[in-house]
Short mmCIF file of C-alpha atoms in Angstrom, two decimals:
data_model
loop_
_atom_site.label_atom_id
_atom_site.label_comp_id
_atom_site.label_asym_id
_atom_site.label_seq_id
_atom_site.Cartn_x
_atom_site.Cartn_y
_atom_site.Cartn_z
CA MET A 3 -89.87 -116.10 -18.86
CA PRO A 4 -90.98 -114.00 -16.18
CA ASP A 5 -90.10 -116.97 -13.41
CA GLN A 6 -86.29 -117.89 -15.52
CA PHE A 7 -85.28 -113.79 -14.65
CA ASP A 8 -86.64 -114.10 -11.19
CA THR A 9 -84.56 -117.02 -11.18
CA LEU A 10 -80.94 -115.59 -12.45
CA PHE A 11 -80.82 -112.05 -11.35
CA ALA A 12 -81.07 -114.54 -8.12
CA ASP A 13 -77.97 -116.03 -8.73
CA MET A 14 -76.36 -113.03 -9.23
CA ARG A 15 -77.11 -111.82 -6.21
CA ALA A 16 -75.91 -114.70 -4.04
CA GLU A 17 -72.25 -114.75 -6.41
CA THR A 18 -71.95 -110.75 -5.51
CA LEU A 19 -72.32 -110.37 -1.74
CA PRO A 20 -69.72 -112.41 -0.55
CA GLN A 21 -67.89 -110.26 -2.85
CA VAL A 22 -68.16 -107.12 -0.47
CA ARG A 23 -65.83 -106.27 2.26
CA PRO A 24 -65.76 -103.72 4.25
CA PRO A 25 -62.35 -101.60 4.45
CA GLY A 26 -59.14 -102.99 5.52
CA PRO A 27 -56.57 -101.24 7.99
CA ALA A 28 -55.02 -99.21 4.93
CA ALA A 29 -57.49 -98.27 2.71
CA ALA A 30 -59.11 -96.84 6.53
CA ARG A 31 -55.60 -94.99 6.97
CA ASP A 32 -56.07 -93.36 4.21
CA THR A 33 -59.41 -92.64 4.06
CA VAL A 34 -57.86 -90.41 7.28
CA ARG A 35 -55.18 -88.95 6.09
CA ARG A 36 -57.48 -87.67 3.13
CA ARG A 37 -59.73 -86.03 6.11
CA ARG A 38 -55.97 -84.55 7.45
CA THR A 39 -55.07 -83.31 4.58
CA THR A 40 -58.49 -81.59 3.77
CA ARG A 41 -58.77 -79.86 7.06
CA THR A 42 -54.90 -79.28 6.38
CA VAL A 43 -55.42 -77.07 3.00
CA VAL A 44 -58.79 -75.32 4.11
CA ALA A 45 -57.59 -74.79 7.80
CA ALA A 46 -54.83 -73.28 5.86
CA SER A 47 -56.70 -70.77 3.60
CA ALA A 48 -58.58 -69.33 5.57
CA VAL A 49 -55.14 -67.98 8.42
CA LEU A 50 -54.52 -66.52 4.64
CA ALA A 51 -57.76 -65.13 4.26
CA VAL A 52 -57.76 -63.75 7.51
CA ALA A 53 -53.70 -62.33 7.48
CA GLY A 54 -54.59 -60.62 4.45
CA THR A 55 -58.21 -59.22 5.56
CA LEU A 56 -55.44 -57.76 8.63
CA THR A 57 -53.38 -56.47 6.24
CA ALA A 58 -54.81 -54.91 4.51
CA VAL A 59 -56.24 -52.95 7.58
CA GLY A 60 -53.17 -52.22 9.30
CA LEU A 61 -52.10 -50.39 5.84
CA SER A 62 -54.95 -48.03 5.43
CA THR A 63 -54.04 -47.32 10.10
CA GLN A 64 -50.71 -45.96 8.27
CA ARG A 65 -52.03 -44.44 5.52
CA GLU A 66 -51.32 -40.23 6.44
CA THR A 67 -53.56 -37.86 8.03
CA PRO A 68 -54.53 -34.31 5.65
CA ALA A 69 -52.41 -33.07 9.00
CA GLU A 70 -49.61 -34.90 8.95
CA ARG A 71 -48.92 -34.15 5.46
CA LEU A 72 -49.09 -29.85 6.01
CA ASP A 73 -45.84 -30.67 8.25
CA ARG A 74 -44.53 -32.73 5.79
CA LEU A 75 -44.40 -30.58 3.57
CA THR A 76 -44.13 -27.36 5.39
CA ALA A 77 -40.66 -29.31 7.01
CA ALA A 78 -39.35 -29.99 3.71
CA ALA A 79 -39.91 -26.23 1.70
CA GLN A 80 -38.91 -24.64 5.18
CA LYS A 81 -35.57 -27.11 5.00
CA SER A 82 -35.13 -26.11 0.63
CA VAL A 83 -34.90 -21.72 1.92
CA GLY A 84 -32.32 -22.67 3.93
CA ASP A 85 -30.79 -24.78 2.73
CA LYS A 86 -28.01 -21.56 0.87
CA GLY A 87 -26.85 -18.82 3.30
CA SER A 88 -27.67 -18.36 7.26
CA ALA A 89 -28.22 -14.06 6.48
CA GLU A 90 -31.30 -13.43 8.69
CA GLY A 91 -34.24 -12.41 7.88
CA PHE A 92 -38.09 -13.39 8.00
CA ALA A 93 -39.48 -16.51 6.97
CA VAL A 94 -43.74 -16.58 6.26
CA ILE A 95 -45.71 -20.17 5.39
CA GLY A 96 -48.63 -19.27 4.04
CA SER A 97 -50.78 -21.86 2.25
CA ALA A 98 -50.49 -21.67 -1.75
CA SER A 99 -54.01 -19.62 -3.30
CA PRO A 100 -55.07 -18.04 -6.77
CA GLU A 101 -53.37 -15.10 -5.21
CA SER A 102 -51.67 -14.21 -2.13
CA THR A 103 -49.74 -11.20 -0.92
CA GLU A 104 -46.82 -11.21 1.30
CA ARG A 105 -45.48 -7.54 2.95
CA PHE A 106 -42.03 -6.81 4.05
CA PRO A 107 -42.40 -3.11 5.34
CA ASP A 108 -39.46 -0.20 6.51
CA LEU A 109 -36.62 -2.32 5.15
CA SER A 110 -32.71 -0.14 4.96
CA PRO A 111 -31.25 0.36 1.38
CA GLY A 112 -28.91 -2.48 0.38
CA ARG A 113 -29.32 -6.25 -1.31
CA TYR A 114 -31.53 -8.81 -0.58
CA THR A 115 -32.85 -12.23 -1.58
CA VAL A 116 -36.45 -13.31 -2.10
CA ALA A 117 -36.54 -17.58 -1.00
CA VAL A 118 -39.17 -19.17 -1.60
CA GLY A 119 -39.76 -22.37 -1.27
CA CYS A 120 -43.15 -24.93 -1.84
CA GLY A 121 -43.61 -28.30 -0.60
CA GLY A 122 -46.84 -29.60 -2.94
CA SER A 123 -47.47 -30.09 -6.86
CA GLY A 124 -47.82 -27.12 -9.21
CA THR A 125 -46.30 -24.26 -9.60
CA LEU A 126 -46.24 -20.59 -7.69
CA THR A 127 -45.31 -17.15 -9.72
CA MET A 128 -43.93 -14.44 -7.41
CA SER A 129 -44.05 -10.92 -8.21
CA VAL A 130 -41.63 -8.22 -6.51
CA THR A 131 -42.24 -4.37 -6.17
CA LEU A 132 -40.58 -1.88 -3.35
CA THR A 133 -43.45 0.99 -2.05
CA ALA A 134 -40.93 4.18 -1.60
CA ALA A 135 -41.37 7.75 -1.09
CA ALA A 136 -41.57 8.33 -4.78
CA GLY A 137 -43.80 5.62 -6.08
CA SER A 138 -43.42 2.17 -6.66
CA THR A 139 -40.80 0.29 -8.98
CA ASP A 140 -41.58 -3.09 -10.49
CA LEU A 141 -37.65 -5.72 -9.83
CA GLY A 142 -39.19 -8.85 -10.79
CA GLY A 143 -40.20 -12.20 -10.21
CA GLN A 144 -39.37 -15.99 -10.45
CA VAL A 145 -41.50 -19.09 -10.57
CA ALA A 146 -41.09 -21.30 -7.68
CA SER A 147 -42.00 -25.57 -8.95
CA CYS A 148 -43.08 -27.56 -5.82
CA ALA A 149 -42.72 -30.43 -5.18
CA ALA A 150 -42.22 -32.95 -2.19
CA GLU A 151 -38.21 -32.04 -1.55
CA PRO A 152 -38.57 -28.38 -3.70
CA THR A 153 -35.66 -26.56 -4.17
CA ALA A 154 -36.19 -22.91 -3.69
CA ALA A 155 -36.34 -20.07 -6.28
CA ARG A 156 -33.77 -17.26 -4.80
CA MET A 157 -34.30 -14.29 -6.03
CA GLU A 158 -31.46 -11.08 -5.80
CA VAL A 159 -33.48 -7.44 -5.07
CA GLN A 160 -31.70 -3.88 -4.79
CA LEU A 161 -33.04 -1.27 -2.57
CA PRO A 162 -31.76 2.09 -3.84
CA VAL A 163 -34.29 3.75 -0.44
CA ASP A 164 -35.74 3.52 2.68
CA GLY A 165 -39.87 1.65 1.42
CA GLU A 166 -41.41 -1.23 1.34
CA LEU A 167 -40.78 -5.12 -1.03
CA THR A 168 -44.36 -6.76 -1.50
CA VAL A 169 -44.22 -9.85 -2.81
CA ALA A 170 -47.21 -10.89 -5.08
CA LEU A 171 -47.71 -15.40 -5.73
CA HIS A 172 -50.07 -16.36 -8.00
CA ALA A 173 -50.90 -20.65 -7.58
CA ASP A 174 -51.73 -22.63 -10.37
CA GLN A 175 -54.66 -24.86 -10.15
CA ALA A 176 -52.08 -27.34 -9.81
CA ALA A 177 -51.15 -25.80 -6.98
CA GLY A 178 -53.93 -26.20 -4.57
CA ASP A 179 -53.27 -28.43 -1.90
CA ALA A 180 -49.12 -27.07 -2.06
CA VAL A 181 -47.79 -24.28 1.12
CA TYR A 182 -45.00 -22.40 0.76
CA VAL A 183 -42.63 -21.16 2.33
CA MET A 184 -41.24 -17.53 2.06
CA MET A 185 -38.22 -15.20 3.37
CA VAL A 186 -36.41 -12.01 2.80
CA ALA A 187 -32.73 -11.60 4.16
CA ARG A 188 -30.16 -8.10 3.99
CA ASN A 189 -27.43 -9.63 1.88
CA GLU A 190 -24.53 -8.50 3.88
CA GLU A 191 -22.42 -10.74 1.20
CA ALA A 192 -23.74 -9.01 -1.94
CA ASP A 193 -22.98 -5.29 -0.93
CA GLN A 194 -19.15 -5.59 1.00
CA ALA A 195 -18.30 -6.41 -2.61
CA VAL A 196 -18.75 -3.67 -4.05
CA PRO A 197 -15.42 -2.06 -4.77
CA VAL A 198 -14.85 1.82 -3.52
CA ASP A 199 -14.45 4.91 -5.56
CA PRO A 200 -11.29 5.71 -5.09
CA GLU A 201 -13.25 9.29 -5.86
CA SER A 202 -15.23 8.70 -3.25
CA THR A 203 -12.33 7.07 -0.55
CA TRP A 204 -10.95 11.37 -1.63
CA ASN A 205 -13.79 13.27 -1.29
CA ALA A 206 -14.16 11.09 2.18
CA ASP A 207 -11.04 12.49 3.80
CA ARG A 208 -12.27 16.40 2.77
CA ALA A 209 -14.63 15.64 4.98
CA ALA A 210 -12.92 14.86 7.38
CA GLN A 211 -10.56 16.96 7.21
CA VAL A 212 -13.29 19.54 7.94
CA LEU A 213 -14.47 18.44 11.39
CA SER A 214 -10.95 17.82 12.61
CA SER A 215 -10.29 22.06 13.88
CA GLY A 216 -13.81 20.79 15.61
CA GLY A 217 -12.16 18.68 18.55
CA GLY A 218 -13.04 14.58 18.08
CA ARG A 219 -11.63 12.96 15.65
CA PRO A 220 -13.76 11.46 12.43
CA VAL A 221 -15.02 9.13 11.32
CA ARG A 222 -14.90 8.75 7.82
CA MET A 223 -17.12 6.54 5.60
CA THR A 224 -17.35 6.13 2.12
CA THR A 225 -21.17 5.70 0.39
CA GLU A 226 -20.07 2.60 -2.55
CA ARG A 227 -22.46 0.21 0.01
CA PRO A 228 -26.32 1.55 0.14
CA GLY A 229 -27.04 1.15 3.78
CA ARG A 230 -23.64 1.28 5.19
CA PRO A 231 -22.94 1.23 8.32
CA THR A 232 -20.65 2.03 11.27
CA THR A 233 -21.52 1.35 15.65
CA GLN A 234 -19.75 3.62 18.41
CA ARG A 235 -20.77 3.25 22.02
CA VAL A 236 -20.70 6.62 24.40
CA GLY A 237 -20.97 5.42 28.42
CA ALA A 238 -22.29 8.69 29.55
CA ALA A 239 -25.71 9.52 29.81
CA GLY A 240 -26.35 13.00 28.02
CA GLU A 241 -26.85 14.81 24.94
CA TYR A 242 -24.70 14.45 22.60
CA ARG A 243 -23.97 16.30 19.46
CA LEU A 244 -23.29 14.53 15.81
CA ARG A 245 -21.64 16.87 13.06
CA MET A 246 -21.25 16.32 9.94
CA VAL A 247 -20.16 16.96 6.23
CA CYS A 248 -20.61 15.79 2.68
CA ALA A 249 -18.51 16.39 0.20
CA GLY A 250 -18.15 15.73 -3.34
CA PRO A 251 -22.33 15.36 -5.74
CA GLY A 252 -25.72 14.65 -4.39
CA ASN A 253 -26.95 14.19 -1.15
CA ILE A 254 -26.95 11.21 1.19
CA THR A 255 -29.23 9.91 4.41
CA VAL A 256 -28.07 9.55 8.23
CA THR A 257 -30.14 7.95 10.19
CA MET A 258 -28.75 7.16 14.23
CA ALA A 259 -30.06 3.65 15.43
CA GLY A 260 -29.60 2.68 18.93
CA PRO A 261 -29.65 -1.56 19.49
CA VAL A 262 -31.40 -3.49 16.76
CA GLU A 263 -34.32 -6.37 17.53
CA ASN A 264 -35.59 -7.11 14.51
CA PRO A 265 -33.19 -6.47 11.13
CA LEU A 266 -35.61 -5.81 8.50
CA ARG A 267 -36.61 -3.39 10.37
CA PRO A 268 -34.40 -0.82 11.88
CA HIS A 269 -36.27 1.85 11.98
CA GLU A 270 -38.15 0.87 15.39
CA ALA A 271 -35.12 1.67 16.48
CA THR A 272 -33.83 5.05 15.21
CA LEU A 273 -32.36 8.49 17.32
CA LEU A 274 -32.60 10.97 14.15
CA SER A 275 -32.68 10.89 10.31
CA ARG A 276 -31.57 13.65 7.83
CA THR A 277 -30.46 14.13 4.45
CA VAL A 278 -27.28 16.23 4.25
CA ALA A 279 -26.58 17.96 0.86
CA CYS A 280 -22.66 17.16 -0.44
CA THR A 281 -20.73 20.63 -1.46
CA ASP A 282 -18.30 20.02 -3.94
CA VAL A 283 -16.15 22.71 -2.72
CA ASP A 284 -15.62 24.84 0.52
CA PRO A 285 -18.14 21.92 2.31
CA GLU A 286 -19.60 22.72 5.83
CA PRO A 287 -20.17 20.72 9.17
CA VAL A 288 -24.16 19.96 9.61
CA ILE A 289 -24.75 19.72 13.00
CA VAL A 290 -27.77 17.71 14.80
CA GLY A 291 -28.13 17.26 18.82
CA VAL A 292 -29.40 13.87 20.37
CA GLY A 293 -29.70 13.37 23.79
CA LEU A 294 -28.16 9.22 24.88
CA GLU A 295 -28.76 7.68 27.09
CA LYS A 296 -25.79 5.97 29.71
CA ASN A 297 -23.61 3.16 27.79
CA THR A 298 -25.38 3.06 23.78
CA GLU A 299 -23.45 1.14 21.36
CA VAL A 300 -25.09 3.80 17.71
CA THR A 301 -25.00 3.10 14.58
CA VAL A 302 -24.70 5.65 11.87
CA THR A 303 -26.06 4.41 8.90
CA VAL A 304 -24.91 5.96 5.49
CA THR A 305 -27.35 6.07 2.52
CA ALA A 306 -26.80 8.38 -0.73
CA ASP A 307 -28.48 9.35 -3.18
CA GLY A 308 -27.94 8.79 -7.75
CA GLN A 309 -25.14 11.06 -7.26
CA ALA A 310 -24.36 10.86 -4.84
CA HIS A 311 -23.77 6.84 -4.86
CA ASN A 312 -19.37 5.40 -4.94
CA LYS A 313 -18.72 9.20 -5.82
CA ALA A 314 -19.06 10.89 -2.60
CA GLY A 315 -17.18 10.83 0.76
CA PHE A 316 -19.28 11.67 4.71
CA ALA A 317 -17.38 12.34 7.84
CA TYR A 318 -19.32 12.84 10.95
CA VAL A 319 -18.18 13.40 15.19
CA LEU A 320 -20.35 12.15 17.75
CA ALA A 321 -19.44 13.70 21.38
CA PRO A 322 -20.47 15.38 24.01
CA ALA A 323 -22.66 18.66 23.69
#
C-alpha cells in the first residue's frame, strides 16, 4: 500500500510542475503599478502629517501675548471714553482690582462728565464723591460693563464749589484681568444751557452803574453758571486795581488767574481769590490790588453760592492803580 501512494504522488507532481510558469509582462506591469500606488499613498500621508504638524506649530506662534492683550484692551477702553465729546480733560489708566481709587484735585465749580471704559470681562462699579472745605458729598455712581469693545459708562456731576473729585472703583471677580480708562472733563455745553434769570441781569446792570462813576468800562457778569469766566488782556506791566461790585442776595467768590495750562487745575495759575458779599440795597465797591506782567491775559471767574445763584449780578473794572 505505501508503494502505491508513492507512485500516485509522483505522478501528480509530474503533471503539476509543467503548469507553474513565471509571470508574463502584463502581470509584471500590474505588480509594478500596485507598488507605485502604495508608495504614493504612503508619501502623501507623510506629507499631510508633516503639514498638519507645521500648521499646529504655526497656530501656536500666533497666539496673543499678555502684553499685546493689554495694549489691545487699553486701546479699546480709550476709544470708548473718547467716543463722545472733545472736551479737554484728564484720563488715567489702571488695572481692575477689587478696590481702587482715582483722585482729581483742584477742580473749579461747574458741570463735569466722568467716563469709564473697561476692556476685558466682568463689571466695574464706580462711586463719585466731592470733597470740599465744608466736607464730603456723595454724587452718585455708575456701573461699567467690561468687554473686548466696551461702551463707556458716563455720568454728569455738578460741582457747586471748588473741590476734589474722588472716584472709587469696585471690580467683580470676573474683572480680574480687565483694564480701565477713566476721564473727567469739563462740560461747557451743559453750563451754557442754563437760562439767565432776569433778576441776575438786572442786578448786573445795577452793579455796573455803581462802578461807572469811578472810571473805566465795567464788565457785567450774571451768575447762572458756576465758575463763569471772562477774559481780559493788559498791555503794560505794573500794579492794577480790581474794583468789583455784587448786587443782590448771597455771596460770590471772585478768582483772577493767568493763562491756564491744565484745564482741570486752574488754581495753579491763580493770581487772587476773594469772597465778595452781595448787597441788595446800595451795593458798594470792593477794591483789590494785583501786580501783572506785560501782555498778560487774565481770566476773572465768578462762583455764586446757593442764595446768589442766578439771582445776584456782578461787575468789575480792572485798571492801572
